[in-house]
Short mmCIF file of C-alpha atoms and ligand atoms in Angstrom, two decimals:
data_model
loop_
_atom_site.label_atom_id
_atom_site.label_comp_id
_atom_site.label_asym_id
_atom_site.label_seq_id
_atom_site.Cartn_x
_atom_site.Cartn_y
_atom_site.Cartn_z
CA UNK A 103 81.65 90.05 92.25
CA UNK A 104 84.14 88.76 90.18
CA UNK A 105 87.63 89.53 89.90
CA UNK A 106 88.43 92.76 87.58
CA UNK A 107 91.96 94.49 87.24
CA UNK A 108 91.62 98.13 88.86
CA UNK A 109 94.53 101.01 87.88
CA UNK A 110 95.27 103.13 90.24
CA UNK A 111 96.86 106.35 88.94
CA UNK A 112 99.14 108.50 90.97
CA UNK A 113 97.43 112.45 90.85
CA UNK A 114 100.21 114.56 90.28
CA UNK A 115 101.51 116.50 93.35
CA UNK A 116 101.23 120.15 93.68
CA UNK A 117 105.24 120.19 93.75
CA UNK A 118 105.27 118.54 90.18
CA UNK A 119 108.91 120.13 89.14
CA UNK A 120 111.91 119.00 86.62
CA UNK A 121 115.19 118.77 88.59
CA UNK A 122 116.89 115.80 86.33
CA UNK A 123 117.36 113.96 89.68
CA UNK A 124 117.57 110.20 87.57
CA UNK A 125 120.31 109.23 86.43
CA UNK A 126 119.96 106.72 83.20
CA UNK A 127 116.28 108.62 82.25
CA UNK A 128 116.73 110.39 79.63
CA UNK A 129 113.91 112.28 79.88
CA UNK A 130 114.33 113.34 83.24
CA UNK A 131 117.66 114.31 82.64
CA UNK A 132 117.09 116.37 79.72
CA UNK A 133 114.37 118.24 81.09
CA UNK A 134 116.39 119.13 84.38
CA UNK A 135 116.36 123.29 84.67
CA UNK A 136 112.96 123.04 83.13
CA UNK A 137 110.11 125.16 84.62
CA UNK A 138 106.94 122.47 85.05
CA UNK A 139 103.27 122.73 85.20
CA UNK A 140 101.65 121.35 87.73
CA UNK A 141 98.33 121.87 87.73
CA UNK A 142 98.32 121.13 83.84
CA UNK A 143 100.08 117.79 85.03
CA UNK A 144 97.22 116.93 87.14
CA UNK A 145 94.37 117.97 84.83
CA UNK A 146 96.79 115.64 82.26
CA UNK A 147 96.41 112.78 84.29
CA UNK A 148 92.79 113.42 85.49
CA UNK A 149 91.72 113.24 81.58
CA UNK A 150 93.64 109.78 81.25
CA UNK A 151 91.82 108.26 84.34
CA UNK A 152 88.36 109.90 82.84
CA UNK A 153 89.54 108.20 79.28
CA UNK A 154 89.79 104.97 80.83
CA UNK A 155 86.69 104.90 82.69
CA UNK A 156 84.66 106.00 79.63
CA UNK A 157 86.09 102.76 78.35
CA UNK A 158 83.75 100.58 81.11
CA UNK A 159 86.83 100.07 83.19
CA UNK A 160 87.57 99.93 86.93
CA UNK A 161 89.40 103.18 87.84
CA UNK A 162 91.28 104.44 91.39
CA UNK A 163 93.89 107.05 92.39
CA UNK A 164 96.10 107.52 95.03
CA UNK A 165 96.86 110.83 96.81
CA UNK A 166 100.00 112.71 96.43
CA UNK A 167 102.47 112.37 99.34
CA UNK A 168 103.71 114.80 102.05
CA UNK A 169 105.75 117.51 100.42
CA UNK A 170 108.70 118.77 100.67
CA UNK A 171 109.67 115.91 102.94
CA UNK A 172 110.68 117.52 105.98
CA UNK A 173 111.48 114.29 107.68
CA UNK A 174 113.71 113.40 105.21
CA UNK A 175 115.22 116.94 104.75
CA UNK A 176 115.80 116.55 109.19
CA UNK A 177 117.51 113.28 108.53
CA UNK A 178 119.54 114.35 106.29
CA UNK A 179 120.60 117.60 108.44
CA UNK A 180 119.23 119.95 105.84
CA UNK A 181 118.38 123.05 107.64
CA UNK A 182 114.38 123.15 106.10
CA UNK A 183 113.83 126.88 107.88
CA UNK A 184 116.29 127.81 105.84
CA UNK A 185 114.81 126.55 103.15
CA UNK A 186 114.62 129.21 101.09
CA UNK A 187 118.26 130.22 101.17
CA UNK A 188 120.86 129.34 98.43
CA UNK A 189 122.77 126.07 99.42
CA UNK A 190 125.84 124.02 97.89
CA UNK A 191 124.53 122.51 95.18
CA UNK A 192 124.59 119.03 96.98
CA UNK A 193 122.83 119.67 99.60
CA UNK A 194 120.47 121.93 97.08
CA UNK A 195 119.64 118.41 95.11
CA UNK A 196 118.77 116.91 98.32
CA UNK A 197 116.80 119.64 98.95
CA UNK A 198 114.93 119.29 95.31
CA UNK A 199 114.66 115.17 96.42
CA UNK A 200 112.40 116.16 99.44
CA UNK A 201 110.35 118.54 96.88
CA UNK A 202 109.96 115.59 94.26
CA UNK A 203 106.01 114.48 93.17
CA UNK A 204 107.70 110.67 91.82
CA UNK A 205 104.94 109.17 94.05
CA UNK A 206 102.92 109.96 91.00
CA UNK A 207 104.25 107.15 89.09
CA UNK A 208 102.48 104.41 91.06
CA UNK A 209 103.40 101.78 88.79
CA UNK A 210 106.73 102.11 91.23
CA UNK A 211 104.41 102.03 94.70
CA UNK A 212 104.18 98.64 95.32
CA UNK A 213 104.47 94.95 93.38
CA UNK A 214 101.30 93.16 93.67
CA UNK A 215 100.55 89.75 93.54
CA UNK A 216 96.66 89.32 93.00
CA UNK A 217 94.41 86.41 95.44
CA UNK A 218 94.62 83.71 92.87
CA UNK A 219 98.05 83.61 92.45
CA UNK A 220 99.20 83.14 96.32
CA UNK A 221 99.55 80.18 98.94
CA UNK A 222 96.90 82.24 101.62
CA UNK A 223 94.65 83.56 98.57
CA UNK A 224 94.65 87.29 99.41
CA UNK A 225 95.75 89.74 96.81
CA UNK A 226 99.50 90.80 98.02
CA UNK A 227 101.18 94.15 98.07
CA UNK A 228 104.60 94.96 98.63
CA UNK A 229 105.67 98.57 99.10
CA UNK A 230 109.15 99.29 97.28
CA UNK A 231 111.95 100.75 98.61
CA UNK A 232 113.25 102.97 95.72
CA UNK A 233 116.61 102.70 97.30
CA UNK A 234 118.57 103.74 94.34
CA UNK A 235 117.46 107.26 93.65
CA UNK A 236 117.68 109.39 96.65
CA UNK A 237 114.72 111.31 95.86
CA UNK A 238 112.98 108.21 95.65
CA UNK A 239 113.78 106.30 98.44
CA UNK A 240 111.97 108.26 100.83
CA UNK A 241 108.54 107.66 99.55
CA UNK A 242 107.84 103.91 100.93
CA UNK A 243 106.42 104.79 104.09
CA UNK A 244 104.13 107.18 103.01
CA UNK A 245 103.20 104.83 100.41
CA UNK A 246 102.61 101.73 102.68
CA UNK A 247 100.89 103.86 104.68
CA UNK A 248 98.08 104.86 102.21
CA UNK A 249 98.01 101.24 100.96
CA UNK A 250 97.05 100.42 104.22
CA UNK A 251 94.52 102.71 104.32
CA UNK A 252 93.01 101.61 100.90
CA UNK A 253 93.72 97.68 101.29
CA UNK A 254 92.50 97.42 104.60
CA UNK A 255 90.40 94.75 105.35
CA UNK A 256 93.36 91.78 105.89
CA UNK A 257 90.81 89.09 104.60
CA UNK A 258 91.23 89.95 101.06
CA UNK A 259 94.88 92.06 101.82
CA UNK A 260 98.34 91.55 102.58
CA UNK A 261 100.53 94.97 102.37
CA UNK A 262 104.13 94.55 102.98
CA UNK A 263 106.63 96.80 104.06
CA UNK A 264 109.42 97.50 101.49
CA UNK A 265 112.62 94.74 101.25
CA UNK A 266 115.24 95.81 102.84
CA UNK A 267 117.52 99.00 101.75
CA UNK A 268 120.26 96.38 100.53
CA UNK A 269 118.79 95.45 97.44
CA UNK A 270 116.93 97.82 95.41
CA UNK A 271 113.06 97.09 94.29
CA UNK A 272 111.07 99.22 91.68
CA UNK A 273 108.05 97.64 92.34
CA UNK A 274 105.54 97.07 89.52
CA UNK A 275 107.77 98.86 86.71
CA UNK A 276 109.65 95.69 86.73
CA UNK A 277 107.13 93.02 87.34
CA UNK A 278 104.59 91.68 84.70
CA UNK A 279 101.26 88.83 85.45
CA UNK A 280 100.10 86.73 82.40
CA UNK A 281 97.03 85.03 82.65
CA UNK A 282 94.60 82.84 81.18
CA UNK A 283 92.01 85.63 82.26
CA UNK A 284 92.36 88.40 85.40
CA UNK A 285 90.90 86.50 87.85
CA UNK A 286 92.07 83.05 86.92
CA UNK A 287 96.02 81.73 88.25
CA UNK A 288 98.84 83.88 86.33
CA UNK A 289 102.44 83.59 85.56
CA UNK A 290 103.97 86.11 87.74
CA UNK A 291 107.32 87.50 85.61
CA UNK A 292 109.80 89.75 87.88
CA UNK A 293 112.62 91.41 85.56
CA UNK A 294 115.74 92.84 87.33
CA UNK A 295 119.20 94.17 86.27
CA UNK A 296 122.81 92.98 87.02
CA UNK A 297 124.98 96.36 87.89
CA UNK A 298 127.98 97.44 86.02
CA UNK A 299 126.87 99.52 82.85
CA UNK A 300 126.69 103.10 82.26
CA UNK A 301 123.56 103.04 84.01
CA UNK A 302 122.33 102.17 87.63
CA UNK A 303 120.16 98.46 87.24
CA UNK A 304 117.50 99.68 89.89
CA UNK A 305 115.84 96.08 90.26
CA UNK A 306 117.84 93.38 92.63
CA UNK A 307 116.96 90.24 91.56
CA UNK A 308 117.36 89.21 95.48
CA UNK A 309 114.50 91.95 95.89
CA UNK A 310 112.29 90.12 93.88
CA UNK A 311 112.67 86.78 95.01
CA UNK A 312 112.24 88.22 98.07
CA UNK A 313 108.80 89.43 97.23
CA UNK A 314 107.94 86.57 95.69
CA UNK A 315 108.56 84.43 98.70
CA UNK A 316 106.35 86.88 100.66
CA UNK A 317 103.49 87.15 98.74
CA UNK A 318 103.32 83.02 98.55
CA UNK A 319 103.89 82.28 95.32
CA UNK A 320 104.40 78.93 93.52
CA UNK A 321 107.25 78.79 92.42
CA UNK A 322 106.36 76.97 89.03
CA UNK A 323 104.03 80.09 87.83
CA UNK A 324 106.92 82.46 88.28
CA UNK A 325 109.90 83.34 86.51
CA UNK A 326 113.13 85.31 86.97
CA UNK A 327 114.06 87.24 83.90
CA UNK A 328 117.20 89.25 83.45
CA UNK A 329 116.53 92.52 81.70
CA UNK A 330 118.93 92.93 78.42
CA UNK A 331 121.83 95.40 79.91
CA UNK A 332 121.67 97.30 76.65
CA UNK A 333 118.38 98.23 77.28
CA UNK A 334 119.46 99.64 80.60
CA UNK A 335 122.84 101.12 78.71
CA UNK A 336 119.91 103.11 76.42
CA UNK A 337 118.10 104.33 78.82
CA UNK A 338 115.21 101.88 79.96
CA UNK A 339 115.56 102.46 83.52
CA UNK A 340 112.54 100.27 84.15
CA UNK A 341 111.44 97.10 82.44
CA UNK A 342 108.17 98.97 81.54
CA UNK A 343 109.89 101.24 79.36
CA UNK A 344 110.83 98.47 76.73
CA UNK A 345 107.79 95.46 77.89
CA UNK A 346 103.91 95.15 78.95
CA UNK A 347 101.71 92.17 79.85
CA UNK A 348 98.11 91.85 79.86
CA UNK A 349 95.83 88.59 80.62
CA UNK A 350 97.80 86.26 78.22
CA UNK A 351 99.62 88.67 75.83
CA UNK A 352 103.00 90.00 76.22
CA UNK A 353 104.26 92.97 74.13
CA UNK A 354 108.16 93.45 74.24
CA UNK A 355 110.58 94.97 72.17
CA UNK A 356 113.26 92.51 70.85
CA UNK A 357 115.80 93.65 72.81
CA UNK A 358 113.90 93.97 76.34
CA UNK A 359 115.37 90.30 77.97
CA UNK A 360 118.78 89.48 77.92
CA UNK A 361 117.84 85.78 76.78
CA UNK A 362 114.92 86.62 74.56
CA UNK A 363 114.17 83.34 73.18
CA UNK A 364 114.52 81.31 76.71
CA UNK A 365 112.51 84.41 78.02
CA UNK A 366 109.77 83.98 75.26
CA UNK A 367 110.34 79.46 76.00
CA UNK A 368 109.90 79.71 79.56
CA UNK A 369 106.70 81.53 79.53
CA UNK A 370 105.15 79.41 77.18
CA UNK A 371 106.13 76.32 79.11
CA UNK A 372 104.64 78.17 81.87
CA UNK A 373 101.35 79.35 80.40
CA UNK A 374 100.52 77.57 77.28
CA UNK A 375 98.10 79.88 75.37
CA UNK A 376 100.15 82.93 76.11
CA UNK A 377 100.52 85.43 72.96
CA UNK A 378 103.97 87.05 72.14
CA UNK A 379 103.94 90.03 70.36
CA UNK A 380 107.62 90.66 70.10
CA UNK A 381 108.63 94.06 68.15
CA UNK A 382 111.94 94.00 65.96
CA UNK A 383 114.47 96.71 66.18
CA UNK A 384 114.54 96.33 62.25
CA UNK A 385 111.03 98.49 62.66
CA UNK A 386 111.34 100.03 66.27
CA UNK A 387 114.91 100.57 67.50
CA UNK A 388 115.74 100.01 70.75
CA UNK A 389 116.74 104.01 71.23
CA UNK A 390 113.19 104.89 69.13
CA UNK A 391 110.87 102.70 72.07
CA UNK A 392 112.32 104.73 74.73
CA UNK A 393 112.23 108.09 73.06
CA UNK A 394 108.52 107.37 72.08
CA UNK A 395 107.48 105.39 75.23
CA UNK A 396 105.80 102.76 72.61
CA UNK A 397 105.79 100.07 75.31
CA UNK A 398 105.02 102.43 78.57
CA UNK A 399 101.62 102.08 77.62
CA UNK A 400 98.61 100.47 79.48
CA UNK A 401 97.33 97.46 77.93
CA UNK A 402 93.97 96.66 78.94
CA UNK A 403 90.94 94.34 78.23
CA UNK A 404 87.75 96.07 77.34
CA UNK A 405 84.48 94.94 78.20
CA UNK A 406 84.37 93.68 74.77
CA UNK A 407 87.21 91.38 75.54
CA UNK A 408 89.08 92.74 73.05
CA UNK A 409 92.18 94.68 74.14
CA UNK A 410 93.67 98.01 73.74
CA UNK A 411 97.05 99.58 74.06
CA UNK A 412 96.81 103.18 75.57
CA UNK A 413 100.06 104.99 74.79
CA UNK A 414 101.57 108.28 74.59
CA UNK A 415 100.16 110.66 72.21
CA UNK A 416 104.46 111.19 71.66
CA UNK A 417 103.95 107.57 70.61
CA UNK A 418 101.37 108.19 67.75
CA UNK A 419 103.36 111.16 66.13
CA UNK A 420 106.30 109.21 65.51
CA UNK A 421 106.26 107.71 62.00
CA UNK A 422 108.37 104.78 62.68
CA UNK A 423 106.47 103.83 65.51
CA UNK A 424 103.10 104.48 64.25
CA UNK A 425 103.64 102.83 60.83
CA UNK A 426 104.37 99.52 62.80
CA UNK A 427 101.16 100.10 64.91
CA UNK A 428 99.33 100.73 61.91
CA UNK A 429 100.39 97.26 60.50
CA UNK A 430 99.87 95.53 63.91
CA UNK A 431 95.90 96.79 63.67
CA UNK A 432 95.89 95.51 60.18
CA UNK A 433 96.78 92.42 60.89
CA UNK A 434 94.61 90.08 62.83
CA UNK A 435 97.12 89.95 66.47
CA UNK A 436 95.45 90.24 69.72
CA UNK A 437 96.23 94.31 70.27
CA UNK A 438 93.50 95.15 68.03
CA UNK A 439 92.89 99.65 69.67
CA UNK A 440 95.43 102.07 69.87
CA UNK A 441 94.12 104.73 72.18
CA UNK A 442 97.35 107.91 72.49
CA UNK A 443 96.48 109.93 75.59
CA UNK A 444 98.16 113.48 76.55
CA UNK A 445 100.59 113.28 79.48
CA UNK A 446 103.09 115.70 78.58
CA UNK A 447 103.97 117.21 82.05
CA UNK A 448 104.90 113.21 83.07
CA UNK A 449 106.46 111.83 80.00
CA UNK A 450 109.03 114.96 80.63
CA UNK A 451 110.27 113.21 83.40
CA UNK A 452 110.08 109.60 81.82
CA UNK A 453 106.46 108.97 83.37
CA UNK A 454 104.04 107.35 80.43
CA UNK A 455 100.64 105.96 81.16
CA UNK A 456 101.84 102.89 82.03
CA UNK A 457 104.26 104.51 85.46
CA UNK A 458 101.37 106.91 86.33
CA UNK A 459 99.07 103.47 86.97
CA UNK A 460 99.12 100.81 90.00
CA UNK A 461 97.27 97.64 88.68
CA UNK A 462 95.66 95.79 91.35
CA UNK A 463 93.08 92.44 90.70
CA UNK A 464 90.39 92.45 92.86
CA UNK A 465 87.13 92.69 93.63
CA UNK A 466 86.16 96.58 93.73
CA UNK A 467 84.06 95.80 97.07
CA UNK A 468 86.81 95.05 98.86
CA UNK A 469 88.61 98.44 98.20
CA UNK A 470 88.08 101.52 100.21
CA UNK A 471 85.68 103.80 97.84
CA UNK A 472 87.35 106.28 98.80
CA UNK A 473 90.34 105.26 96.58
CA UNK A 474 87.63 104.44 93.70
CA UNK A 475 85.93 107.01 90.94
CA UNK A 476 83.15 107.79 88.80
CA UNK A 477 83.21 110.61 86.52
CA UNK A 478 81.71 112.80 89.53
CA UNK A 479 84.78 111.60 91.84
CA UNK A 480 87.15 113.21 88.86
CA UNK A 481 85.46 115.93 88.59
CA UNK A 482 85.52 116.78 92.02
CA UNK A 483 89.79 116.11 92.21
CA UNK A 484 89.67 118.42 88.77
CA UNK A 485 88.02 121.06 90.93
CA UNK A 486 90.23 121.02 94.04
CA UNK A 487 93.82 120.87 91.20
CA UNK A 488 92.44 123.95 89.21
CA UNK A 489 91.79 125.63 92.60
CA UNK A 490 94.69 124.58 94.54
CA UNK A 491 97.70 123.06 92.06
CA UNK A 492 100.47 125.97 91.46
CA UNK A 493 100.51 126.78 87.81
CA UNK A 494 104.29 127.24 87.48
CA UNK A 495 107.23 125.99 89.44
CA UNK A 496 110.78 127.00 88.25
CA UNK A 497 113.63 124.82 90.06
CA UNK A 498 114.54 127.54 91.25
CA UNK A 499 111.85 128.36 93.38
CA UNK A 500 112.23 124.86 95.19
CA UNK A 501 112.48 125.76 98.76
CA UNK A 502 110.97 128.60 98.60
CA UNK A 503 108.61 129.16 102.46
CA UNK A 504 105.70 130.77 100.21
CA UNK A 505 105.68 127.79 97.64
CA UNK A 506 105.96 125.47 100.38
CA UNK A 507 103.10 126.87 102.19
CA UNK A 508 101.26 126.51 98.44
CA UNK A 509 101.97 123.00 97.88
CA UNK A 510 101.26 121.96 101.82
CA UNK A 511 98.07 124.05 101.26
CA UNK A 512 96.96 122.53 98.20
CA UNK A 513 97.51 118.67 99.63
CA UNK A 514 95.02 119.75 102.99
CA UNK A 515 92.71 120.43 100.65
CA UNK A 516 92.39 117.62 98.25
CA UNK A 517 92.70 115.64 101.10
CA UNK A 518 89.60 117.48 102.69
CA UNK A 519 87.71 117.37 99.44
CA UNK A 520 88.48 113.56 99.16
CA UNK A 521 87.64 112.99 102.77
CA UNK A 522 91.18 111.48 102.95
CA UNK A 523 92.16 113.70 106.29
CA UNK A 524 93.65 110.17 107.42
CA UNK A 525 96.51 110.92 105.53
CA UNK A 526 97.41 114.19 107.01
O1 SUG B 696 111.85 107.02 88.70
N1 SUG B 696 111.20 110.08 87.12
C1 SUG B 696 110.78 108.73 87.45
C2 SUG B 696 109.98 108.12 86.34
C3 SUG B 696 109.34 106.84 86.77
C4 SUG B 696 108.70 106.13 85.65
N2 SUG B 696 108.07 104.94 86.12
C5 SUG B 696 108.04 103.79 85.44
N3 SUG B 696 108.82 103.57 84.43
N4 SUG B 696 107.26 102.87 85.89
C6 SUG B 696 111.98 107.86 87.79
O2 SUG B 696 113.01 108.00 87.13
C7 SUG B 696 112.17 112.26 87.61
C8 SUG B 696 112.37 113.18 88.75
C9 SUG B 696 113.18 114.42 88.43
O3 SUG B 696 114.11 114.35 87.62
O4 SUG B 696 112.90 115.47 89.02
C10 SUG B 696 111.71 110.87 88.05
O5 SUG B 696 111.81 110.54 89.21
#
């Protein structure tokens, strides 16, 4: 079979809470205190995956991980029998870090570098190390772990371990492929951030070169690209917050690169027949695309090989955003669908449909269906969340022993239901 680009969304943890544990998202940190919903998180993210299968595409998920950490809450010398009791309130945000669901944001599990782009022709995956968020950095072996599990046969797979902790990687959120077609060469583009601003730059560039080294790549179909620092400054934590790329478009707000017009040179030197779409702050502002999440959307190729952008229903009910979308489907540009989904519970803590998605080219044979789903599959994960998920969680009521028992509970049994008991 031939090459086709799979997502894989992240299902949203039972622990699904609001702690404002990220510093430079907005959203995170002004929904901190918040109580969340996690079962109406998961059901959120469930209808996106069933929206984009009912398109004809090539849908996976990956499981939730281990939570609360206890490992991490050990290493740390956080005393997790008392977990319950009231703590200082540093140790009580470490304690929230080992409660966290970010694993559900796969587009920050792993940068992946698909067969036809590397020296050994497997399809390359390297775990990231989330090293600059505490309450992320503990999710990489968990993570390598279950794409080991999924991406197991090493003829068609490479997975990685995470860089090490000395320069920070984001994985996919900060790495873009254009190409002529999925399954034909592409221009791999990795986007990092030089420290200094207001804001921590969460992408090394030394991280990325790394990966790129270790996934094989030539070097003349991949480019280095510093992200604009007053993105970062306003908030896009990630380069998928102000960019997207899909086969040989790329959709970017004008201020996304810090050298826009070398950016926009270099990767048409590189890939002649690659599309620009390049939105101006005159229409979208800079602080507009990251409080709608315009470009933390999924753009995709339908079976019609026409393609669609699937953003945040926040997106669509923002006039100055919409009005430019309008006139982009008006015109005759390559974007020619604009599909706004519902993922409330996620975009509250700076998640759109483009973090909660993993996109990995290959052939769908070669994957372990037990990472894969129909409409049956989804139904069956709907059952076990409206069974299992918690309805409510307060901050408040992280560390509680009965809540903890709830969200360990819930995990056993989607992992039972998914026949997934490997990753117990
Ligand atoms: O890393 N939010 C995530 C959002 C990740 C979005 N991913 C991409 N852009 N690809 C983050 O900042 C919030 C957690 C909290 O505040 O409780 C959080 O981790």
């Amino acid at each position: 079979m031939a090459l086709v680009e799979i997502n894989f969304d992240g299902l949203v943890g039972p622990s699904h809470n609001y702690a404002g544990l990220s510093l430079g998202n907005l959203a995170s940190a002004s929904h901190g205190g918040d109580p969340s919903y996690p079962r109406a998180a998961a059901l959120q993210g469930l209808d996106k995956m069933r929206h984009n299968l009912a398109l004809g595409l090539t849908q996976g998920f990956f499981c939730p991980l281990p939570r609360p950490n206890l490992r991490f809450l050990d290493a740390l010398a956080i005393n997790a029998d008392a977990a319950g009791a009231p703590l200082p309130p540093d140790q009580a945000r470490l304690r929230a870090a080992a409660w966290s669901a970010s694993a559900m944001w796969t587009a920050n599990a792993a940068t992946v570098s698909p067969a036809p782009d590397t020296a050994d022709g497997r399809c390359h995956l390297s775990a990231a190390n989330l090293v600059t968020m505490p309450h992320r950095s503990h999710e990489w072996p968990d993570t390598v772990r279950q794409l080991r599990l999924a991406f197991s046969v090493t003829a068609h797979f490479a997975v990685h371990d995470a860089v090490p902790a000395c320069f920070g990687d984001e994985g996919a959120a900060n790495h873009m492929r254009m190409a002529l077609d999925h399954g034909a060469p592409g221009l791999e583009l990795f986007v990092y951030g030089r420290p200094g601003g207001r804001f921590p730059a969460r992408q090394h560039e030394q991280a990325s070169r790394a990966i790129a080294r270790a996934h094989g790549l030539d070097p003349a179909r991949t480019l280095f690209i510093e992200q604009s620092a007053e993105a970062i400054a306003a908030g896009a934590f990630h380069n998928d917050v102000v960019a997207v790329a899909n086969e040989r478009v790329l959709f970017a707000h004008e201020q996304a690169f810090a050298d826009p017009e070398g950016t926009y040179g270099a990767i048409r030197a590189a890939l002649p027949g690659a599309e620009i779409v390049v939105v101006p702050a005159s229409a979208v502002s800079l602080a507009e695309a990251i409080k709608s999440y315009l470009f933390n959307a999924q753009l995709l190729t339908l079976p019609d090989a026409t393609m669609a952008l699937v953003i945040p229903s926040e997106a669509w009910d923002r006039p100055a955003v919409r009005s430019w979308l309008d006139g982009m489907i008006a015109g005759n540009g390559p974007i020619r669908h604009v599909l706004p989904v519902d993922v409330r519970q996620s975009m509250a803590n700076g998640g759109g449909p483009a973090c909660l998605r993993l996109r990995v080219v290959a052939d769908p044979a070669t994957v372990d269906p037990r990472f894969l789903l129909d409409p049956a599959r989804i139904d069956l994960l709907a059952g076990v969340v409206a069974r299992h998920w918690p309805e409510q969680i307060d901050p408040a009521d992280l560390g509680s022993p009965a809540l903890a028992e709830a969200v360990i509970a819930a995990r056993a049994a989607l992992l039972d239901a998914a026949d997934l008991r490997d990753l117990a």
